[in-house]
Amino acid sequence: MKELVLNEIHIALGAKMSPFAGYSMPVMYSGIMEEHHAVRNSLGIFDVSHMGEFILEGEGSLELIQRLTTNDASVLTPGDVQYSCMTNEKGGIVDDLLVYCLEAGKYMLVVNASNIEKDWNWISERNAGSVKMTNISDSTVLLAVQGPVAATALQSLTPVPLAQMKYYTFTKGQFAGIDDVIISATGYTGAGGFELYCKNEDAERLWQAVMEAGKPYEIKAAGLGARDTLRLEMGYCLYGNDINDETSPIEAGLGWITKFSKEFPGSDHFKEQKKNGIEKKLCGFEIVGKGFPRRGYKVLDEHFNEVGVVTSASISPSLDKSIGLAYLNKSVSAKGTPIKVVVRDKALDATVCSLPFTK
Amino acid sequence: MNIPDNLKYTNDHEWISFENGEATIGITDFAQRELGDIVYIDITALGQEVGKDEVFGSVEAVKTVSDLFMPVTASISEMNAALESAPDLVNSDPYGQGWIIKAKLNDPSQLDQLLSADEYKAVIGL
């Protein structure tokens, strides 16, 4: 199992470490609820260095990305970030990812930790040879500093005007005295804030500087547990839970990043799904009353017919309700439809609702 | 990690104390830490006799759910009402305000088969 560069810092902060995607990762520090509220209402810092980063550069790099991903990377100019996914010929999702346009003809792909090897092979096998590919995952630290006060709290650390940065853009600049930090106005929490990419050797300095700058805002170190409740409240998909090699981006509600102005693996199939409609769809639901659904639990309609399965679920700390995502048959996928979620031996009442859960 | 010397423990991470014919049962500091933020305690066998090692309820945490196992054969006489509105007491004070049930033992000699604090520490690798 791999250790994070900042492993000792996490342990000193009292993190509960658990294996995730081959890494020993901080799952929580002070408590998921407390960390969640800190991020939603003020500021939190996540070490998500387990994520993978690939650099693609040289002739044909844009063409390769266009050929493999669902979104239209041709619209990106240097400083833009794009959410996208790679699909397979069978109509499933290889991975969801971020595409950074570093400069003309040079891109960084940020992929899920659990898929680094699979993605690398997938892209390499489809690279005709002209695109230079570098896997910088092991030499890159990624800190997500998330929360509504992030720009204010971090401004003293950088000359880059943070508050003016548009969502899904980035700048390479000096941060906490470190050169060439990628400062990216992105995140997986819906709380606003930045994702900061630096080299391993600069990581401790970056972490400490952010913690210091965040002190007046009671910054909290936050783990994967809070990251999961935060992303679920926003209805963001988690690879391995809500999307995988067999789920279609159309069914997963990712039609907005699936552009048919070009061809990519499975695009004919997805086009048909978009045109003719889909049999099942990833939907949000909330439990009426008390109850704690979990991933894998069955969903029934009002007549107790099986109509779906839960892919993610948790209590929502912001709403104080149990919420989840489930693939539901189209017969019950409309907002407001009453459904039942089978929690152990009980069929709990639930309602299909629109995403995000929190606004 | 707090593992008080005056309690008895199980391999399933429950603790039990016994005074004046009544037992108090909860989960250990280790267990609450492993579970993380506890959001609900479900006691399914209030008022019933539950055999040793049988399930008497469950603990719902944000990330996971775990069954509660009876350390010894006993009748559940009371559940901690404070946990209904504040289940996180099990996190913050697992041996005090976060106790889970009180129970009447059929055979207090079963307590002798449970783990001492030192034996339990060995189970959790302390």
GROMACS .gro file of C-alpha atoms in nm:
model
  485
    1MET     CA    1   0.000   0.000   0.000
    2LYS     CA    2   0.123   0.347  -0.089
    3GLU     CA    3   0.156   0.623   0.167
    4LEU     CA    4   0.079   0.985   0.092
    5VAL     CA    5   0.372   1.229   0.096
    6LEU     CA    6   0.200   1.404   0.390
    7ASN     CA    7   0.116   1.079   0.571
    8GLU     CA    8   0.286   1.183   0.894
    9ILE     CA    9   0.103   1.514   0.904
   10HIS     CA   10  -0.230   1.334   0.875
   11ILE     CA   11  -0.140   1.091   1.151
   12ALA     CA   12  -0.022   1.374   1.376
   13LEU     CA   13  -0.362   1.541   1.322
   14GLY     CA   14  -0.530   1.225   1.448
   15ALA     CA   15  -0.657   1.103   1.112
   16LYS     CA   16  -0.820   0.767   1.088
   17MET     CA   17  -0.634   0.611   0.795
   18SER     CA   18  -0.796   0.350   0.572
   19PRO     CA   19  -0.695   0.178   0.250
   20PHE     CA   20  -0.852   0.331  -0.059
   21ALA     CA   21  -0.747   0.265  -0.417
   22GLY     CA   22  -0.411   0.131  -0.307
   23TYR     CA   23  -0.333   0.424  -0.079
   24SER     CA   24  -0.351   0.467   0.295
   25MET     CA   25  -0.588   0.765   0.302
   26PRO     CA   26  -0.724   0.991   0.575
   27VAL     CA   27  -1.094   0.903   0.603
   28MET     CA   28  -1.167   1.140   0.887
   29TYR     CA   29  -0.995   1.356   1.147
   30SER     CA   30  -1.229   1.522   1.400
   31GLY     CA   31  -1.547   1.365   1.260
   32ILE     CA   32  -1.725   1.354   0.926
   33MET     CA   33  -2.009   1.584   1.035
   34GLU     CA   34  -1.778   1.850   1.173
   35GLU     CA   35  -1.552   1.837   0.867
   36HIS     CA   36  -1.852   1.848   0.635
   37HIS     CA   37  -1.996   2.158   0.801
   38ALA     CA   38  -1.655   2.327   0.803
   39VAL     CA   39  -1.628   2.286   0.426
   40ARG     CA   40  -1.990   2.382   0.351
   41ASN     CA   41  -1.986   2.689   0.574
   42SER     CA   42  -1.624   2.800   0.595
   43LEU     CA   43  -1.309   2.612   0.492
   44GLY     CA   44  -1.157   2.266   0.478
   45ILE     CA   45  -0.847   2.106   0.329
   46PHE     CA   46  -0.833   1.761   0.171
   47ASP     CA   47  -0.521   1.572   0.068
   48VAL     CA   48  -0.636   1.399  -0.247
   49SER     CA   49  -0.292   1.318  -0.382
   50HIS     CA   50  -0.409   0.967  -0.462
   51MET     CA   51  -0.568   1.110  -0.777
   52GLY     CA   52  -0.374   1.040  -1.097
   53GLU     CA   53  -0.228   1.300  -1.332
   54PHE     CA   54  -0.113   1.235  -1.687
   55ILE     CA   55   0.050   1.488  -1.917
   56LEU     CA   56  -0.030   1.452  -2.287
   57GLU     CA   57   0.167   1.671  -2.522
   58GLY     CA   58   0.288   1.703  -2.876
   59GLU     CA   59   0.135   1.653  -3.214
   60GLY     CA   60  -0.202   1.485  -3.203
   61SER     CA   61  -0.262   1.533  -2.830
   62LEU     CA   62  -0.591   1.716  -2.878
   63GLU     CA   63  -0.699   1.462  -3.140
   64LEU     CA   64  -0.624   1.175  -2.901
   65ILE     CA   65  -0.825   1.340  -2.622
   66GLN     CA   66  -1.109   1.415  -2.862
   67ARG     CA   67  -1.112   1.056  -2.983
   68LEU     CA   68  -1.132   0.911  -2.629
   69THR     CA   69  -1.343   1.152  -2.426
   70THR     CA   70  -1.709   1.246  -2.445
   71ASN     CA   71  -1.682   1.622  -2.398
   72ASP     CA   72  -1.551   1.861  -2.663
   73ALA     CA   73  -1.194   1.944  -2.568
   74SER     CA   74  -1.147   2.154  -2.883
   75VAL     CA   75  -1.317   2.446  -2.707
   76LEU     CA   76  -1.048   2.457  -2.437
   77THR     CA   77  -0.794   2.735  -2.433
   78PRO     CA   78  -0.494   2.749  -2.197
   79GLY     CA   79  -0.626   2.801  -1.845
   80ASP     CA   80  -0.950   2.608  -1.900
   81VAL     CA   81  -1.056   2.293  -1.719
   82GLN     CA   82  -1.323   2.056  -1.844
   83TYR     CA   83  -1.514   1.770  -1.681
   84SER     CA   84  -1.535   1.475  -1.915
   85CYS     CA   85  -1.537   1.099  -1.931
   86MET     CA   86  -1.378   0.823  -2.131
   87THR     CA   87  -1.616   0.559  -2.257
   88ASN     CA   88  -1.574   0.208  -2.398
   89GLU     CA   89  -1.724   0.047  -2.709
   90LYS     CA   90  -1.970  -0.152  -2.497
   91GLY     CA   91  -2.135   0.166  -2.377
   92GLY     CA   92  -1.978   0.197  -2.034
   93ILE     CA   93  -1.754   0.453  -1.866
   94VAL     CA   94  -1.381   0.382  -1.839
   95ASP     CA   95  -1.336   0.678  -1.605
   96ASP     CA   96  -1.454   1.030  -1.541
   97LEU     CA   97  -1.181   1.290  -1.545
   98LEU     CA   98  -1.074   1.653  -1.565
   99VAL     CA   99  -0.897   1.781  -1.875
  100TYR     CA  100  -0.664   2.077  -1.817
  101CYS     CA  101  -0.544   2.271  -2.118
  102LEU     CA  102  -0.194   2.367  -1.996
  103GLU     CA  103  -0.088   2.530  -2.322
  104ALA     CA  104  -0.165   2.480  -2.691
  105GLY     CA  105  -0.102   2.109  -2.755
  106LYS     CA  106  -0.032   2.024  -2.390
  107TYR     CA  107  -0.292   1.879  -2.156
  108MET     CA  108  -0.315   1.733  -1.808
  109LEU     CA  109  -0.572   1.462  -1.741
  110VAL     CA  110  -0.673   1.411  -1.378
  111VAL     CA  111  -0.812   1.063  -1.326
  112ASN     CA  112  -0.945   0.854  -1.039
  113ALA     CA  113  -0.685   0.682  -0.823
  114SER     CA  114  -0.850   0.344  -0.865
  115ASN     CA  115  -0.824   0.376  -1.243
  116ILE     CA  116  -0.471   0.509  -1.293
  117GLU     CA  117  -0.332   0.189  -1.441
  118LYS     CA  118  -0.646   0.108  -1.641
  119ASP     CA  119  -0.663   0.460  -1.785
  120TRP     CA  120  -0.294   0.472  -1.865
  121ASN     CA  121  -0.318   0.147  -2.059
  122TRP     CA  122  -0.642   0.250  -2.225
  123ILE     CA  123  -0.495   0.576  -2.353
  124SER     CA  124  -0.152   0.430  -2.439
  125GLU     CA  125  -0.307   0.154  -2.650
  126ARG     CA  126  -0.496   0.416  -2.849
  127ASN     CA  127  -0.205   0.654  -2.890
  128ALA     CA  128  -0.074   0.620  -3.244
  129GLY     CA  129   0.267   0.717  -3.111
  130SER     CA  130   0.305   1.086  -3.172
  131VAL     CA  131   0.164   1.196  -2.836
  132LYS     CA  132   0.413   1.205  -2.552
  133MET     CA  133   0.252   1.071  -2.235
  134THR     CA  134   0.392   1.117  -1.884
  135ASN     CA  135   0.242   0.982  -1.567
  136ILE     CA  136   0.323   1.242  -1.298
  137SER     CA  137   0.088   1.090  -1.036
  138ASP     CA  138   0.365   0.978  -0.802
  139SER     CA  139   0.546   1.313  -0.806
  140THR     CA  140   0.238   1.532  -0.768
  141VAL     CA  141   0.052   1.632  -0.454
  142LEU     CA  142  -0.305   1.757  -0.484
  143LEU     CA  143  -0.462   1.955  -0.201
  144ALA     CA  144  -0.827   2.057  -0.233
  145VAL     CA  145  -0.896   2.369  -0.028
  146GLN     CA  146  -1.271   2.397  -0.031
  147GLY     CA  147  -1.530   2.626   0.120
  148PRO     CA  148  -1.705   2.958   0.062
  149VAL     CA  149  -1.427   3.163   0.224
  150ALA     CA  150  -1.144   2.996   0.028
  151ALA     CA  151  -1.060   3.292  -0.196
  152THR     CA  152  -1.054   3.537   0.095
  153ALA     CA  153  -0.859   3.307   0.323
  154LEU     CA  154  -0.592   3.212   0.069
  155GLN     CA  155  -0.541   3.547  -0.105
  156SER     CA  156  -0.246   3.648   0.114
  157LEU     CA  157  -0.055   3.343  -0.016
  158THR     CA  158  -0.055   3.435  -0.385
  159PRO     CA  159  -0.043   3.729  -0.625
  160VAL     CA  160  -0.306   3.552  -0.839
  161PRO     CA  161  -0.642   3.730  -0.789
  162LEU     CA  162  -0.836   3.434  -0.653
  163ALA     CA  163  -1.181   3.586  -0.622
  164GLN     CA  164  -1.176   3.676  -0.990
  165MET     CA  165  -1.103   3.323  -1.108
  166LYS     CA  166  -1.395   3.167  -1.292
  167TYR     CA  167  -1.519   2.819  -1.200
  168TYR     CA  168  -1.334   2.555  -1.402
  169THR     CA  169  -1.034   2.770  -1.486
  170PHE     CA  170  -0.680   2.754  -1.350
  171THR     CA  171  -0.361   2.955  -1.333
  172LYS     CA  172  -0.006   2.840  -1.283
  173GLY     CA  173   0.152   3.075  -1.037
  174GLN     CA  174   0.336   3.141  -0.715
  175PHE     CA  175   0.157   3.018  -0.405
  176ALA     CA  176   0.295   3.018  -0.052
  177GLY     CA  177   0.632   3.111  -0.202
  178ILE     CA  178   0.629   2.802  -0.424
  179ASP     CA  179   0.663   2.854  -0.798
  180ASP     CA  180   0.440   2.692  -1.059
  181VAL     CA  181   0.159   2.573  -0.836
  182ILE     CA  182  -0.147   2.490  -1.043
  183ILE     CA  183  -0.426   2.690  -0.879
  184SER     CA  184  -0.749   2.547  -1.007
  185ALA     CA  185  -1.097   2.684  -0.932
  186THR     CA  186  -1.248   2.338  -0.921
  187GLY     CA  187  -1.357   2.086  -0.662
  188TYR     CA  188  -1.577   1.792  -0.572
  189THR     CA  189  -1.773   1.950  -0.289
  190GLY     CA  190  -1.993   2.220  -0.438
  191ALA     CA  191  -1.867   2.452  -0.166
  192GLY     CA  192  -1.637   2.658  -0.387
  193GLY     CA  193  -1.263   2.681  -0.345
  194PHE     CA  194  -0.949   2.564  -0.515
  195GLU     CA  195  -0.750   2.256  -0.599
  196LEU     CA  196  -0.376   2.307  -0.571
  197TYR     CA  197  -0.127   2.087  -0.753
  198CYS     CA  198   0.238   2.096  -0.646
  199LYS     CA  199   0.548   1.881  -0.652
  200ASN     CA  200   0.603   1.633  -0.367
  201GLU     CA  201   0.891   1.832  -0.221
  202ASP     CA  202   0.673   2.144  -0.185
  203ALA     CA  203   0.375   1.968  -0.033
  204GLU     CA  204   0.449   2.018   0.334
  205ARG     CA  205   0.515   2.388   0.287
  206LEU     CA  206   0.191   2.426   0.092
  207TRP     CA  207  -0.014   2.236   0.352
  208GLN     CA  208   0.127   2.436   0.643
  209ALA     CA  209   0.078   2.769   0.465
  210VAL     CA  210  -0.287   2.688   0.389
  211MET     CA  211  -0.348   2.572   0.746
  212GLU     CA  212  -0.195   2.893   0.878
  213ALA     CA  213  -0.390   3.117   0.637
  214GLY     CA  214  -0.707   2.928   0.721
  215LYS     CA  215  -0.673   2.962   1.096
  216PRO     CA  216  -0.893   3.273   1.131
  217TYR     CA  217  -1.161   3.079   0.942
  218GLU     CA  218  -1.121   2.769   1.158
  219ILE     CA  219  -1.001   2.558   0.871
  220LYS     CA  220  -1.041   2.185   0.926
  221ALA     CA  221  -0.850   1.899   0.774
  222ALA     CA  222  -1.116   1.688   0.605
  223GLY     CA  223  -1.105   1.327   0.494
  224LEU     CA  224  -1.259   1.105   0.232
  225GLY     CA  225  -1.568   1.058   0.450
  226ALA     CA  226  -1.665   1.424   0.434
  227ARG     CA  227  -1.560   1.440   0.070
  228ASP     CA  228  -1.816   1.168   0.001
  229THR     CA  229  -2.104   1.332   0.191
  230LEU     CA  230  -2.025   1.668   0.029
  231ARG     CA  231  -2.018   1.530  -0.324
  232LEU     CA  232  -2.333   1.326  -0.265
  233GLU     CA  233  -2.526   1.636  -0.155
  234MET     CA  234  -2.432   1.786  -0.491
  235GLY     CA  235  -2.532   1.472  -0.680
  236TYR     CA  236  -2.181   1.430  -0.822
  237CYS     CA  237  -2.106   1.080  -0.949
  238LEU     CA  238  -1.843   0.867  -0.778
  239TYR     CA  239  -1.663   0.626  -1.008
  240GLY     CA  240  -1.703   0.270  -0.885
  241ASN     CA  241  -2.032   0.356  -0.711
  242ASP     CA  242  -2.256   0.548  -0.948
  243ILE     CA  243  -2.067   0.498  -1.272
  244ASN     CA  244  -1.850   0.213  -1.396
  245ASP     CA  245  -1.746   0.015  -1.704
  246GLU     CA  246  -2.107  -0.081  -1.767
  247THR     CA  247  -2.304   0.239  -1.702
  248SER     CA  248  -2.373   0.486  -1.980
  249PRO     CA  249  -2.309   0.858  -1.938
  250ILE     CA  250  -2.661   0.922  -2.065
  251GLU     CA  251  -2.809   0.700  -1.794
  252ALA     CA  252  -2.579   0.858  -1.536
  253GLY     CA  253  -2.707   1.208  -1.609
  254LEU     CA  254  -2.381   1.302  -1.782
  255GLY     CA  255  -2.548   1.387  -2.113
  256TRP     CA  256  -2.429   1.744  -2.063
  257ILE     CA  257  -2.067   1.633  -2.108
  258THR     CA  258  -2.148   1.395  -2.394
  259LYS     CA  259  -2.108   1.584  -2.721
  260PHE     CA  260  -2.206   1.421  -3.048
  261SER     CA  261  -2.020   1.668  -3.268
  262LYS     CA  262  -1.744   1.402  -3.286
  263GLU     CA  263  -1.699   1.027  -3.252
  264PHE     CA  264  -1.568   0.843  -2.948
  265PRO     CA  265  -1.599   0.485  -2.821
  266GLY     CA  266  -1.966   0.396  -2.793
  267SER     CA  267  -2.085   0.729  -2.933
  268ASP     CA  268  -2.333   0.570  -3.176
  269HIS     CA  269  -2.487   0.377  -2.890
  270PHE     CA  270  -2.513   0.684  -2.666
  271LYS     CA  271  -2.659   0.889  -2.951
  272GLU     CA  272  -2.932   0.630  -2.985
  273GLN     CA  273  -2.997   0.638  -2.611
  274LYS     CA  274  -3.027   1.012  -2.619
  275LYS     CA  275  -3.264   0.999  -2.917
  276ASN     CA  276  -3.482   0.705  -2.815
  277GLY     CA  277  -3.472   0.747  -2.441
  278ILE     CA  278  -3.327   0.522  -2.173
  279GLU     CA  279  -3.474   0.244  -1.965
  280LYS     CA  280  -3.306   0.347  -1.641
  281LYS     CA  281  -3.161   0.666  -1.508
  282LEU     CA  282  -2.947   0.775  -1.214
  283CYS     CA  283  -3.178   0.969  -0.982
  284GLY     CA  284  -3.162   1.132  -0.645
  285PHE     CA  285  -3.391   1.017  -0.367
  286GLU     CA  286  -3.454   1.110  -0.009
  287ILE     CA  287  -3.594   0.894   0.266
  288VAL     CA  288  -3.919   1.014   0.423
  289GLY     CA  289  -3.858   0.994   0.796
  290LYS     CA  290  -3.580   0.797   0.957
  291GLY     CA  291  -3.375   0.532   0.785
  292PHE     CA  292  -3.029   0.466   0.656
  293PRO     CA  293  -3.006   0.321   0.306
  294ARG     CA  294  -2.673   0.190   0.182
  295ARG     CA  295  -2.516   0.117  -0.153
  296GLY     CA  296  -2.658  -0.198  -0.314
  297TYR     CA  297  -2.998  -0.184  -0.145
  298LYS     CA  298  -3.301  -0.253  -0.365
  299VAL     CA  299  -3.559   0.005  -0.469
  300LEU     CA  300  -3.927  -0.089  -0.511
  301ASP     CA  301  -4.223   0.094  -0.658
  302GLU     CA  302  -4.546   0.146  -0.466
  303HIS     CA  303  -4.664  -0.201  -0.564
  304PHE     CA  304  -4.341  -0.356  -0.433
  305ASN     CA  305  -4.201  -0.434  -0.781
  306GLU     CA  306  -3.825  -0.404  -0.798
  307VAL     CA  307  -3.743  -0.090  -0.997
  308GLY     CA  308  -3.383  -0.007  -0.913
  309VAL     CA  309  -3.078  -0.022  -0.694
  310VAL     CA  310  -2.901   0.228  -0.469
  311THR     CA  311  -2.550   0.322  -0.584
  312SER     CA  312  -2.460   0.581  -0.316
  313ALA     CA  313  -2.633   0.682   0.005
  314SER     CA  314  -2.563   0.867   0.323
  315ILE     CA  315  -2.710   1.096   0.576
  316SER     CA  316  -2.687   1.450   0.445
  317PRO     CA  317  -2.526   1.659   0.721
  318SER     CA  318  -2.657   1.980   0.563
  319LEU     CA  319  -3.018   1.862   0.533
  320ASP     CA  320  -3.022   1.616   0.823
  321LYS     CA  321  -3.198   1.361   0.601
  322SER     CA  322  -3.096   1.037   0.439
  323ILE     CA  323  -3.026   1.087   0.070
  324GLY     CA  324  -2.892   0.874  -0.208
  325LEU     CA  325  -2.847   0.804  -0.575
  326ALA     CA  326  -3.009   0.507  -0.745
  327TYR     CA  327  -3.054   0.374  -1.095
  328LEU     CA  328  -3.431   0.374  -1.139
  329ASN     CA  329  -3.654   0.239  -1.416
  330LYS     CA  330  -3.805   0.519  -1.619
  331SER     CA  331  -4.149   0.429  -1.477
  332VAL     CA  332  -4.046   0.580  -1.142
  333SER     CA  333  -3.771   0.824  -1.238
  334ALA     CA  334  -3.981   1.143  -1.241
  335LYS     CA  335  -3.923   1.392  -0.964
  336GLY     CA  336  -4.171   1.348  -0.680
  337THR     CA  337  -4.245   0.980  -0.749
  338PRO     CA  338  -4.293   0.782  -0.428
  339ILE     CA  339  -4.063   0.480  -0.407
  340LYS     CA  340  -3.949   0.238  -0.137
  341VAL     CA  341  -3.594   0.154  -0.040
  342VAL     CA  342  -3.541  -0.186   0.119
  343VAL     CA  343  -3.324  -0.131   0.426
  344ARG     CA  344  -3.255  -0.475   0.568
  345ASP     CA  345  -3.604  -0.618   0.630
  346LYS     CA  346  -3.799  -0.292   0.598
  347ALA     CA  347  -3.930  -0.109   0.290
  348LEU     CA  348  -3.881   0.258   0.376
  349ASP     CA  349  -4.079   0.531   0.204
  350ALA     CA  350  -3.873   0.759  -0.015
  351THR     CA  351  -3.925   1.021  -0.283
  352VAL     CA  352  -3.741   1.077  -0.609
  353CYS     CA  353  -3.594   1.426  -0.605
  354SER     CA  354  -3.397   1.656  -0.829
  355LEU     CA  355  -3.022   1.711  -0.805
  356PRO     CA  356  -2.836   1.869  -0.643
  357PHE     CA  357  -2.987   1.794  -0.304
  358THR     CA  358  -2.842   2.116  -0.163
  359LYS     CA  359  -2.818   2.440  -0.354
  360MET     CA  360  -0.755   0.509   2.324
  361ASN     CA  361  -0.948   0.472   2.647
  362ILE     CA  362  -1.008   0.112   2.764
  363PRO     CA  363  -1.114   0.135   3.131
  364ASP     CA  364  -0.984  -0.140   3.360
  365ASN     CA  365  -1.310  -0.185   3.551
  366LEU     CA  366  -1.514  -0.309   3.252
  367LYS     CA  367  -1.546  -0.642   3.071
  368TYR     CA  368  -1.522  -0.662   2.691
  369THR     CA  369  -1.615  -0.878   2.393
  370ASN     CA  370  -1.435  -0.955   2.069
  371ASP     CA  371  -1.719  -0.765   1.896
  372HIS     CA  372  -1.616  -0.443   2.076
  373GLU     CA  373  -1.895  -0.417   2.332
  374TRP     CA  374  -1.825  -0.332   2.695
  375ILE     CA  375  -2.033  -0.437   2.995
  376SER     CA  376  -2.040  -0.329   3.358
  377PHE     CA  377  -2.236  -0.506   3.631
  378GLU     CA  378  -2.360  -0.350   3.955
  379ASN     CA  379  -2.647  -0.436   4.191
  380GLY     CA  380  -2.783  -0.704   3.960
  381GLU     CA  381  -2.800  -0.475   3.657
  382ALA     CA  382  -2.567  -0.463   3.359
  383THR     CA  383  -2.492  -0.160   3.145
  384ILE     CA  384  -2.374  -0.226   2.789
  385GLY     CA  385  -2.218  -0.004   2.526
  386ILE     CA  386  -1.955  -0.007   2.255
  387THR     CA  387  -1.587   0.064   2.310
  388ASP     CA  388  -1.385   0.372   2.228
  389PHE     CA  389  -1.217   0.163   1.957
  390ALA     CA  390  -1.555   0.070   1.806
  391GLN     CA  391  -1.690   0.427   1.800
  392ARG     CA  392  -1.367   0.541   1.638
  393GLU     CA  393  -1.387   0.272   1.372
  394LEU     CA  394  -1.751   0.351   1.298
  395GLY     CA  395  -1.705   0.727   1.282
  396ASP     CA  396  -1.995   0.969   1.326
  397ILE     CA  397  -2.283   0.771   1.474
  398VAL     CA  398  -2.623   0.890   1.355
  399TYR     CA  399  -2.869   0.635   1.493
  400ILE     CA  400  -2.890   0.352   1.744
  401ASP     CA  401  -3.157   0.094   1.666
  402ILE     CA  402  -3.249  -0.140   1.952
  403THR     CA  403  -3.467  -0.420   1.817
  404ALA     CA  404  -3.503  -0.631   2.131
  405LEU     CA  405  -3.617  -0.394   2.406
  406GLY     CA  406  -3.794  -0.591   2.679
  407GLN     CA  407  -3.677  -0.923   2.541
  408GLU     CA  408  -3.427  -1.181   2.651
  409VAL     CA  409  -3.136  -1.204   2.409
  410GLY     CA  410  -2.887  -1.488   2.409
  411LYS     CA  411  -2.512  -1.442   2.434
  412ASP     CA  412  -2.362  -1.332   2.100
  413GLU     CA  413  -2.703  -1.269   1.948
  414VAL     CA  414  -2.792  -0.938   1.779
  415PHE     CA  415  -2.989  -0.689   1.988
  416GLY     CA  416  -2.974  -0.389   1.757
  417SER     CA  417  -2.750  -0.193   1.528
  418VAL     CA  418  -2.542   0.121   1.514
  419GLU     CA  419  -2.579   0.340   1.207
  420ALA     CA  420  -2.281   0.562   1.128
  421VAL     CA  421  -2.241   0.795   0.833
  422LYS     CA  422  -2.020   0.547   0.652
  423THR     CA  423  -2.140   0.212   0.776
  424VAL     CA  424  -2.377   0.008   0.987
  425SER     CA  425  -2.277  -0.246   1.249
  426ASP     CA  426  -2.475  -0.498   1.451
  427LEU     CA  427  -2.476  -0.493   1.829
  428PHE     CA  428  -2.411  -0.830   1.995
  429MET     CA  429  -2.514  -0.930   2.344
  430PRO     CA  430  -2.208  -1.000   2.561
  431VAL     CA  431  -2.402  -1.242   2.786
  432THR     CA  432  -2.756  -1.379   2.794
  433ALA     CA  433  -2.975  -1.102   2.938
  434SER     CA  434  -3.312  -0.928   2.925
  435ILE     CA  435  -3.298  -0.571   2.795
  436SER     CA  436  -3.473  -0.351   3.051
  437GLU     CA  437  -3.391  -0.006   2.920
  438MET     CA  438  -3.233   0.174   2.629
  439ASN     CA  439  -3.055   0.507   2.662
  440ALA     CA  440  -3.325   0.757   2.565
  441ALA     CA  441  -3.069   1.037   2.533
  442LEU     CA  442  -2.929   0.866   2.223
  443GLU     CA  443  -3.248   0.927   2.028
  444SER     CA  444  -3.174   1.296   1.997
  445ALA     CA  445  -2.797   1.276   2.049
  446PRO     CA  446  -2.657   0.950   1.907
  447ASP     CA  447  -2.316   1.116   1.888
  448LEU     CA  448  -2.286   1.073   2.265
  449VAL     CA  449  -2.162   0.726   2.175
  450ASN     CA  450  -1.872   0.894   1.996
  451SER     CA  451  -1.796   1.157   2.255
  452ASP     CA  452  -1.848   0.953   2.574
  453PRO     CA  453  -1.875   0.581   2.491
  454TYR     CA  454  -1.843   0.458   2.851
  455GLY     CA  455  -2.048   0.733   3.014
  456GLN     CA  456  -2.339   0.922   2.863
  457GLY     CA  457  -2.309   0.708   2.551
  458TRP     CA  458  -2.413   0.381   2.719
  459ILE     CA  459  -2.660   0.190   2.502
  460ILE     CA  460  -2.873  -0.050   2.708
  461LYS     CA  461  -2.932  -0.176   3.059
  462ALA     CA  462  -3.009  -0.544   3.107
  463LYS     CA  463  -3.085  -0.809   3.369
  464LEU     CA  464  -2.848  -1.103   3.360
  465ASN     CA  465  -2.971  -1.461   3.388
  466ASP     CA  466  -2.636  -1.595   3.488
  467PRO     CA  467  -2.379  -1.339   3.607
  468SER     CA  468  -2.111  -1.610   3.600
  469GLN     CA  469  -2.110  -1.569   3.217
  470LEU     CA  470  -1.923  -1.244   3.282
  471ASP     CA  471  -1.618  -1.449   3.375
  472GLN     CA  472  -1.588  -1.567   3.016
  473LEU     CA  473  -1.553  -1.210   2.885
  474LEU     CA  474  -1.230  -1.025   2.816
  475SER     CA  475  -1.047  -0.812   3.070
  476ALA     CA  476  -0.926  -0.467   2.965
  477ASP     CA  477  -0.578  -0.607   2.899
  478GLU     CA  478  -0.712  -0.897   2.696
  479TYR     CA  479  -0.929  -0.660   2.492
  480LYS     CA  480  -0.634  -0.429   2.430
  481ALA     CA  481  -0.454  -0.728   2.281
  482VAL     CA  482  -0.753  -0.792   2.051
  483ILE     CA  483  -0.734  -0.440   1.908
  484GLY     CA  484  -0.356  -0.443   1.889
  485LEU     CA  485  -0.276  -0.200   2.170
   0.00000   0.00000   0.00000
